[in-house]
Amino acid sequence: MNNPFSNERPIYLQIVDRIKVKIITKEYAAGDKLPSVREMASLMQVNPNTMQRAFSILESEGIVRSHRTSGRYVDLDEAKIAKLRKDLAREQTEAFLASMEQMGFTMEEILEELEKLRKEK
Amino acid sequence: MSILELKNITKKFGSKVALDSIHVTLQPGKIVGLLGTNGSGKTTMIKLINDLLTPDQGTVQINGKKPGIDTKKIVSYLPERSYLDPGMTVKEALRLFSDFYADFDRKKAEGLLQEFSISLDSRIKTLSKGTREKVQLVLVMSRKAKLFVLDEPMAGVDPAARDHILDTILSSYDEEATILISTHLIADVERVLDEVIFLDHGKITRQEDADELRIRTGKSIDQIFREDFRC
């Protein structure tokens, strides 16, 4: 029942990210039918308008395709999924770098630390 | 057409100005938060919408009509204080609503009461304050109204029940309707809001899309509120 969203960022963007992750992790596969706006909104405990907004973005990015009568489907081929993965990796890495730089670490130090971790693994 | 329009509304109580030339327009299909500290004028504004007060200046229009018998048919109002007769049972309260409001969906109300595990046979006076609030909310949300006006719907319930109440509001919300929720529990409520109105000492200081406000400031509505209203 707890609100899983942060209040600092628009919730529809957080939903978009969450659905993208579900696609990358293959929880949703290409061709899968998505729940209706109402069902999805109640599942995520958000306002249906927020859900509608999230779907519109996914549609405009070509990740979801909507059929006027039968609902919304995941519309992705391997190339699009690969691009989604890359985008997500980039986004997460940038966020990580930004927070490291804010703490005063240089790129060299960060890379050195990453190298060390790789060797340990 | 807008569902609610307040034009240049001023309301005074003696020499105290409760609302000072305010303008508000609400479109259909939105959940709007009316946010302000105690004494900012939230309840006064809500009473004007429900024809319980008349403005000293300006006009109120609901779906193009002045507040009155016609607008009460399309406005479902949750007052700050309970008006249910404490001697009544929950079932009798349901009957009262069925008699009063043609748009009352009794089945829906019974379903929601069951979800909250509230027995139809209990008397209102035997219920805790929080449970009484839930009964009242269920009654109000089970109408098929165009405008819902909820004055502090969660003030008396514990934090754990607030999410449940919000979900009840969301699940019974039909996308054509507009809900105006007044509250000072912003952190609990902001996730469901499309729009926010900040009311400060009788003046509207903000009315805008909640997400645009978050994008522009990178902050939560709660944080912005605390900064705006810092004494």
Short mmCIF file of C-alpha atoms in Angstrom, two decimals:
data_model
loop_
_atom_site.label_atom_id
_atom_site.label_comp_id
_atom_site.label_asym_id
_atom_site.label_seq_id
_atom_site.Cartn_x
_atom_site.Cartn_y
_atom_site.Cartn_z
CA MET A 1 0.00 0.00 0.00
CA ASN A 2 2.97 2.29 0.33
CA ASN A 3 3.48 4.88 -2.31
CA PRO A 4 6.37 3.52 -4.35
CA PHE A 5 6.95 6.78 -6.20
CA SER A 6 9.08 9.70 -5.26
CA ASN A 7 7.23 12.99 -5.11
CA GLU A 8 10.11 15.03 -6.53
CA ARG A 9 9.77 13.80 -10.10
CA PRO A 10 6.63 13.68 -12.21
CA ILE A 11 5.01 10.34 -11.52
CA TYR A 12 4.21 9.70 -15.19
CA LEU A 13 7.95 9.79 -15.99
CA GLN A 14 8.61 7.32 -13.19
CA ILE A 15 5.95 5.03 -14.63
CA VAL A 16 7.52 5.31 -18.10
CA ASP A 17 10.88 4.26 -16.63
CA ARG A 18 9.32 1.41 -14.74
CA ILE A 19 7.61 0.02 -17.83
CA LYS A 20 10.85 0.33 -19.80
CA VAL A 21 12.64 -1.72 -17.15
CA LYS A 22 9.90 -4.34 -17.35
CA ILE A 23 10.49 -4.54 -21.08
CA ILE A 24 14.27 -4.79 -20.79
CA THR A 25 13.99 -7.51 -18.19
CA LYS A 26 11.54 -9.31 -20.49
CA GLU A 27 8.68 -9.13 -18.06
CA TYR A 28 6.75 -7.61 -20.94
CA ALA A 29 7.54 -9.08 -24.34
CA ALA A 30 6.89 -7.68 -27.80
CA GLY A 31 3.26 -8.15 -28.75
CA ASP A 32 2.03 -8.40 -25.15
CA LYS A 33 -1.24 -6.66 -24.45
CA LEU A 34 -0.98 -4.09 -21.67
CA PRO A 35 -3.71 -3.63 -19.05
CA SER A 36 -6.15 -0.76 -19.66
CA VAL A 37 -5.44 2.71 -18.30
CA ARG A 38 -7.85 2.10 -15.45
CA GLU A 39 -6.44 -1.30 -14.51
CA MET A 40 -2.87 -0.10 -14.77
CA ALA A 41 -3.69 3.02 -12.74
CA SER A 42 -5.26 0.99 -9.99
CA LEU A 43 -2.37 -1.51 -10.06
CA MET A 44 0.14 1.31 -9.61
CA GLN A 45 -2.18 3.28 -7.32
CA VAL A 46 -2.06 6.41 -9.42
CA ASN A 47 -4.54 8.76 -10.97
CA PRO A 48 -5.81 7.48 -14.37
CA ASN A 49 -4.80 10.81 -15.93
CA THR A 50 -1.21 10.19 -14.83
CA MET A 51 -1.32 6.72 -16.37
CA GLN A 52 -2.74 8.13 -19.59
CA ARG A 53 0.14 10.56 -19.75
CA ALA A 54 2.68 7.78 -19.26
CA PHE A 55 1.08 5.75 -22.05
CA SER A 56 1.12 8.75 -24.39
CA ILE A 57 4.85 9.11 -23.89
CA LEU A 58 5.44 5.40 -24.46
CA GLU A 59 3.38 5.66 -27.63
CA SER A 60 5.25 8.70 -28.88
CA GLU A 61 8.54 6.87 -28.28
CA GLY A 62 7.24 3.94 -30.30
CA ILE A 63 7.42 1.50 -27.40
CA VAL A 64 3.69 0.95 -27.14
CA ARG A 65 1.20 0.84 -29.96
CA SER A 66 -2.45 1.52 -29.41
CA HIS A 67 -5.33 -0.08 -31.26
CA ARG A 68 -8.49 1.91 -31.13
CA THR A 69 -10.64 -1.09 -30.28
CA SER A 70 -8.47 -3.75 -28.73
CA GLY A 71 -6.12 -1.90 -26.40
CA ARG A 72 -2.41 -1.25 -26.15
CA TYR A 73 0.42 -3.57 -27.09
CA VAL A 74 4.15 -3.60 -26.52
CA ASP A 75 5.57 -2.74 -29.91
CA LEU A 76 9.25 -3.59 -29.93
CA ASP A 77 11.75 -5.42 -32.04
CA GLU A 78 15.23 -6.51 -30.93
CA ALA A 79 16.81 -3.32 -32.25
CA LYS A 80 14.50 -1.11 -30.21
CA ILE A 81 15.07 -3.18 -27.08
CA ALA A 82 18.82 -2.91 -27.58
CA LYS A 83 18.48 0.85 -27.87
CA LEU A 84 16.34 0.99 -24.72
CA ARG A 85 19.02 -0.97 -22.86
CA LYS A 86 21.73 1.41 -24.04
CA ASP A 87 19.68 4.46 -23.11
CA LEU A 88 19.02 3.07 -19.67
CA ALA A 89 22.70 2.21 -19.11
CA ARG A 90 23.66 5.71 -20.17
CA GLU A 91 21.07 7.34 -17.94
CA GLN A 92 22.07 5.32 -14.86
CA THR A 93 25.76 5.86 -15.46
CA GLU A 94 25.33 9.58 -15.89
CA ALA A 95 23.42 9.75 -12.63
CA PHE A 96 26.19 7.80 -10.92
CA LEU A 97 28.89 10.04 -12.37
CA ALA A 98 27.03 13.18 -11.41
CA SER A 99 26.77 12.06 -7.80
CA MET A 100 30.45 11.00 -7.69
CA GLU A 101 31.56 14.29 -9.21
CA GLN A 102 29.47 16.15 -6.70
CA MET A 103 31.46 14.41 -3.99
CA GLY A 104 34.67 15.60 -5.64
CA PHE A 105 35.91 12.45 -7.40
CA THR A 106 37.70 12.87 -10.71
CA MET A 107 36.99 10.68 -13.73
CA GLU A 108 40.43 9.02 -13.23
CA GLU A 109 39.61 8.08 -9.66
CA ILE A 110 36.23 6.74 -10.65
CA LEU A 111 37.70 4.63 -13.47
CA GLU A 112 40.42 3.34 -11.17
CA GLU A 113 37.79 2.27 -8.68
CA LEU A 114 35.73 0.58 -11.38
CA GLU A 115 38.80 -1.30 -12.64
CA LYS A 116 39.52 -2.53 -9.13
CA LEU A 117 35.95 -3.78 -8.79
CA ARG A 118 36.16 -5.56 -12.11
CA LYS A 119 39.27 -7.43 -11.01
CA GLU A 120 37.67 -8.44 -7.75
CA LYS A 121 34.64 -9.88 -9.51
CA MET B 1 -17.13 24.30 -20.45
CA SER B 2 -15.45 24.49 -17.08
CA ILE B 3 -17.10 22.56 -14.26
CA LEU B 4 -16.35 25.23 -11.69
CA GLU B 5 -15.64 28.89 -12.06
CA LEU B 6 -15.06 31.38 -9.25
CA LYS B 7 -14.81 34.92 -10.52
CA ASN B 8 -13.38 37.69 -8.42
CA ILE B 9 -14.73 36.22 -5.18
CA THR B 10 -14.39 38.16 -1.95
CA LYS B 11 -15.80 36.96 1.35
CA LYS B 12 -15.43 38.78 4.65
CA PHE B 13 -16.41 37.82 8.15
CA GLY B 14 -16.74 41.15 9.94
CA SER B 15 -13.49 42.94 9.24
CA LYS B 16 -11.61 39.71 8.49
CA VAL B 17 -11.12 39.02 4.79
CA ALA B 18 -11.42 35.26 4.34
CA LEU B 19 -11.15 35.29 0.54
CA ASP B 20 -9.68 38.21 -1.36
CA SER B 21 -10.73 38.59 -5.02
CA ILE B 22 -9.96 35.04 -6.02
CA HIS B 23 -10.30 33.47 -9.45
CA VAL B 24 -10.44 29.70 -9.90
CA THR B 25 -11.39 27.66 -12.96
CA LEU B 26 -11.58 23.87 -12.90
CA GLN B 27 -11.89 21.70 -15.99
CA PRO B 28 -13.71 18.36 -16.03
CA GLY B 29 -11.68 15.20 -15.48
CA LYS B 30 -9.11 16.48 -13.01
CA ILE B 31 -8.13 15.78 -9.44
CA VAL B 32 -7.24 19.10 -7.89
CA GLY B 33 -5.64 19.76 -4.52
CA LEU B 34 -6.74 22.83 -2.60
CA LEU B 35 -3.74 23.38 -0.38
CA GLY B 36 -3.33 25.89 2.39
CA THR B 37 -2.53 26.22 6.05
CA ASN B 38 -5.23 26.40 8.70
CA GLY B 39 -7.25 29.57 8.31
CA SER B 40 -6.15 30.18 4.72
CA GLY B 41 -9.75 30.16 3.43
CA LYS B 42 -10.09 26.60 2.12
CA THR B 43 -13.31 25.78 3.93
CA THR B 44 -14.81 29.19 3.14
CA MET B 45 -14.18 28.58 -0.55
CA ILE B 46 -15.75 25.13 -0.30
CA LYS B 47 -18.81 26.45 1.50
CA LEU B 48 -19.32 29.03 -1.24
CA ILE B 49 -19.29 26.25 -3.83
CA ASN B 50 -21.90 24.35 -1.82
CA ASP B 51 -24.24 27.31 -1.32
CA LEU B 52 -23.64 27.37 2.44
CA LEU B 53 -22.24 30.88 2.23
CA THR B 54 -22.78 33.65 -0.28
CA PRO B 55 -19.93 35.82 -1.54
CA ASP B 56 -19.76 39.54 -0.76
CA GLN B 57 -18.48 40.09 -4.25
CA GLY B 58 -18.02 37.99 -7.39
CA THR B 59 -19.77 34.96 -8.84
CA VAL B 60 -19.63 31.20 -8.44
CA GLN B 61 -20.66 29.02 -11.37
CA ILE B 62 -20.93 25.25 -11.38
CA ASN B 63 -21.38 23.77 -14.82
CA GLY B 64 -22.62 27.20 -15.85
CA LYS B 65 -25.13 27.57 -13.02
CA LYS B 66 -25.24 29.47 -9.75
CA PRO B 67 -25.03 27.28 -6.62
CA GLY B 68 -28.52 26.09 -5.65
CA ILE B 69 -30.87 23.12 -5.94
CA ASP B 70 -29.73 22.31 -9.47
CA THR B 71 -26.05 22.29 -8.67
CA LYS B 72 -26.53 20.13 -5.58
CA LYS B 73 -27.64 17.37 -7.93
CA ILE B 74 -24.22 17.30 -9.55
CA VAL B 75 -21.96 18.23 -6.64
CA SER B 76 -21.07 15.60 -4.05
CA TYR B 77 -19.76 17.26 -0.93
CA LEU B 78 -17.82 15.85 1.99
CA PRO B 79 -17.99 18.45 4.76
CA GLU B 80 -15.30 18.99 7.32
CA ARG B 81 -17.61 17.79 10.06
CA SER B 82 -19.97 14.86 9.96
CA TYR B 83 -23.65 15.62 9.51
CA LEU B 84 -24.84 12.04 9.97
CA ASP B 85 -27.18 11.44 12.88
CA PRO B 86 -25.08 9.47 15.38
CA GLY B 87 -28.09 7.34 16.33
CA MET B 88 -28.43 6.04 12.78
CA THR B 89 -27.08 2.74 11.56
CA VAL B 90 -24.86 2.61 8.51
CA LYS B 91 -27.71 0.95 6.62
CA GLU B 92 -30.03 3.83 7.49
CA ALA B 93 -27.42 6.28 6.25
CA LEU B 94 -27.35 4.39 2.94
CA ARG B 95 -31.12 4.67 2.71
CA LEU B 96 -30.92 8.39 3.42
CA PHE B 97 -28.48 8.87 0.55
CA SER B 98 -30.59 6.72 -1.78
CA ASP B 99 -33.64 8.87 -0.98
CA PHE B 100 -31.83 12.15 -1.33
CA TYR B 101 -29.67 11.62 -4.38
CA ALA B 102 -30.89 10.14 -7.63
CA ASP B 103 -27.28 9.47 -8.65
CA PHE B 104 -26.42 7.42 -5.53
CA ASP B 105 -25.10 3.95 -6.35
CA ARG B 106 -26.03 1.84 -3.34
CA LYS B 107 -24.33 -1.32 -4.61
CA LYS B 108 -21.07 0.52 -5.00
CA ALA B 109 -21.37 1.96 -1.48
CA GLU B 110 -22.04 -1.48 0.00
CA GLY B 111 -19.03 -2.88 -1.85
CA LEU B 112 -16.75 -0.15 -0.53
CA LEU B 113 -18.05 -0.54 3.03
CA GLN B 114 -17.31 -4.23 2.81
CA GLU B 115 -13.78 -3.44 1.65
CA PHE B 116 -13.32 -1.33 4.76
CA SER B 117 -14.90 -4.10 6.86
CA ILE B 118 -17.62 -1.78 8.12
CA SER B 119 -20.83 -3.56 9.10
CA LEU B 120 -24.12 -2.16 7.79
CA ASP B 121 -25.72 -2.76 11.18
CA SER B 122 -23.31 -0.70 13.26
CA ARG B 123 -24.54 2.55 14.68
CA ILE B 124 -22.65 5.67 13.64
CA LYS B 125 -22.04 6.69 17.28
CA THR B 126 -20.31 3.39 18.07
CA LEU B 127 -17.75 3.91 15.31
CA SER B 128 -14.34 5.50 15.83
CA LYS B 129 -13.73 8.93 14.35
CA GLY B 130 -11.67 7.46 11.54
CA THR B 131 -14.29 4.86 10.67
CA ARG B 132 -17.03 7.48 10.70
CA GLU B 133 -14.97 9.48 8.21
CA LYS B 134 -14.67 6.41 6.02
CA VAL B 135 -18.44 5.85 6.06
CA GLN B 136 -19.02 9.43 5.07
CA LEU B 137 -16.41 9.27 2.31
CA VAL B 138 -17.94 6.08 0.94
CA LEU B 139 -21.37 7.73 0.82
CA VAL B 140 -20.02 10.81 -0.92
CA MET B 141 -17.87 8.91 -3.43
CA SER B 142 -20.71 6.54 -4.34
CA ARG B 143 -22.66 9.25 -6.08
CA LYS B 144 -22.24 9.66 -9.79
CA ALA B 145 -21.58 13.37 -9.49
CA LYS B 146 -19.76 15.71 -11.85
CA LEU B 147 -17.91 17.55 -9.12
CA PHE B 148 -16.72 16.06 -5.83
CA VAL B 149 -15.70 18.50 -3.14
CA LEU B 150 -13.86 16.87 -0.27
CA ASP B 151 -12.99 19.04 2.70
CA GLU B 152 -10.07 17.42 4.57
CA PRO B 153 -11.11 13.83 3.80
CA MET B 154 -8.31 12.23 5.82
CA ALA B 155 -7.78 14.54 8.74
CA GLY B 156 -9.06 12.05 11.31
CA VAL B 157 -7.55 8.81 10.04
CA ASP B 158 -4.18 7.32 10.85
CA PRO B 159 -1.40 7.43 8.23
CA ALA B 160 -1.80 3.75 7.39
CA ALA B 161 -5.44 4.23 6.46
CA ARG B 162 -4.73 7.33 4.36
CA ASP B 163 -3.40 5.32 1.44
CA HIS B 164 -6.48 3.14 1.57
CA ILE B 165 -8.74 6.19 1.52
CA LEU B 166 -6.83 7.70 -1.39
CA ASP B 167 -7.12 4.45 -3.29
CA THR B 168 -10.85 4.44 -2.60
CA ILE B 169 -11.09 7.93 -4.01
CA LEU B 170 -9.05 6.90 -7.05
CA SER B 171 -10.91 3.67 -7.71
CA SER B 172 -14.31 5.29 -7.47
CA TYR B 173 -13.26 8.21 -9.62
CA ASP B 174 -14.71 8.35 -13.08
CA GLU B 175 -12.57 10.23 -15.55
CA GLU B 176 -15.29 12.67 -16.53
CA ALA B 177 -15.65 13.96 -12.99
CA THR B 178 -13.55 16.54 -11.17
CA ILE B 179 -12.47 16.13 -7.57
CA LEU B 180 -11.44 19.08 -5.44
CA ILE B 181 -9.65 17.90 -2.29
CA SER B 182 -8.72 20.35 0.41
CA THR B 183 -5.95 19.20 2.68
CA HIS B 184 -2.88 20.15 4.60
CA LEU B 185 -1.56 16.55 4.45
CA ILE B 186 0.20 17.29 1.19
CA ALA B 187 2.85 14.59 1.21
CA ASP B 188 0.15 11.94 1.56
CA VAL B 189 -2.08 13.30 -1.16
CA GLU B 190 0.16 14.77 -3.82
CA ARG B 191 0.67 11.57 -5.79
CA VAL B 192 -2.95 11.63 -6.98
CA LEU B 193 -3.18 15.31 -7.90
CA ASP B 194 -3.32 16.63 -11.46
CA GLU B 195 -3.40 20.23 -10.37
CA VAL B 196 -2.69 22.22 -7.25
CA ILE B 197 -4.13 25.44 -5.91
CA PHE B 198 -2.24 27.18 -3.10
CA LEU B 199 -4.35 29.38 -0.88
CA ASP B 200 -2.57 31.76 1.45
CA HIS B 201 -4.45 34.20 3.70
CA GLY B 202 -7.39 34.31 1.33
CA LYS B 203 -5.34 34.75 -1.83
CA ILE B 204 -4.52 32.23 -4.55
CA THR B 205 -0.76 32.11 -4.85
CA ARG B 206 -0.50 29.23 -7.32
CA GLN B 207 -2.79 27.28 -9.60
CA GLU B 208 -0.98 24.93 -11.92
CA ASP B 209 -0.32 21.44 -13.17
CA ALA B 210 1.35 19.39 -10.40
CA ASP B 211 3.84 17.67 -12.71
CA GLU B 212 4.86 20.86 -14.48
CA LEU B 213 5.56 22.37 -11.08
CA ARG B 214 7.73 19.34 -10.20
CA ILE B 215 9.62 19.51 -13.49
CA ARG B 216 10.26 23.23 -13.16
CA THR B 217 11.45 23.11 -9.58
CA GLY B 218 12.74 19.54 -9.19
CA LYS B 219 10.88 19.49 -5.89
CA SER B 220 7.85 17.79 -4.44
CA ILE B 221 4.64 19.75 -3.95
CA ASP B 222 5.12 19.28 -0.22
CA GLN B 223 8.58 20.90 -0.34
CA ILE B 224 7.31 23.81 -2.44
CA PHE B 225 4.42 24.28 -0.05
CA ARG B 226 6.74 24.35 2.96
CA GLU B 227 8.95 26.93 1.28
CA ASP B 228 6.05 29.11 0.14
CA PHE B 229 4.42 29.07 3.54
CA ARG B 230 7.50 29.34 5.71
CA CYS B 231 6.85 31.82 8.46
#
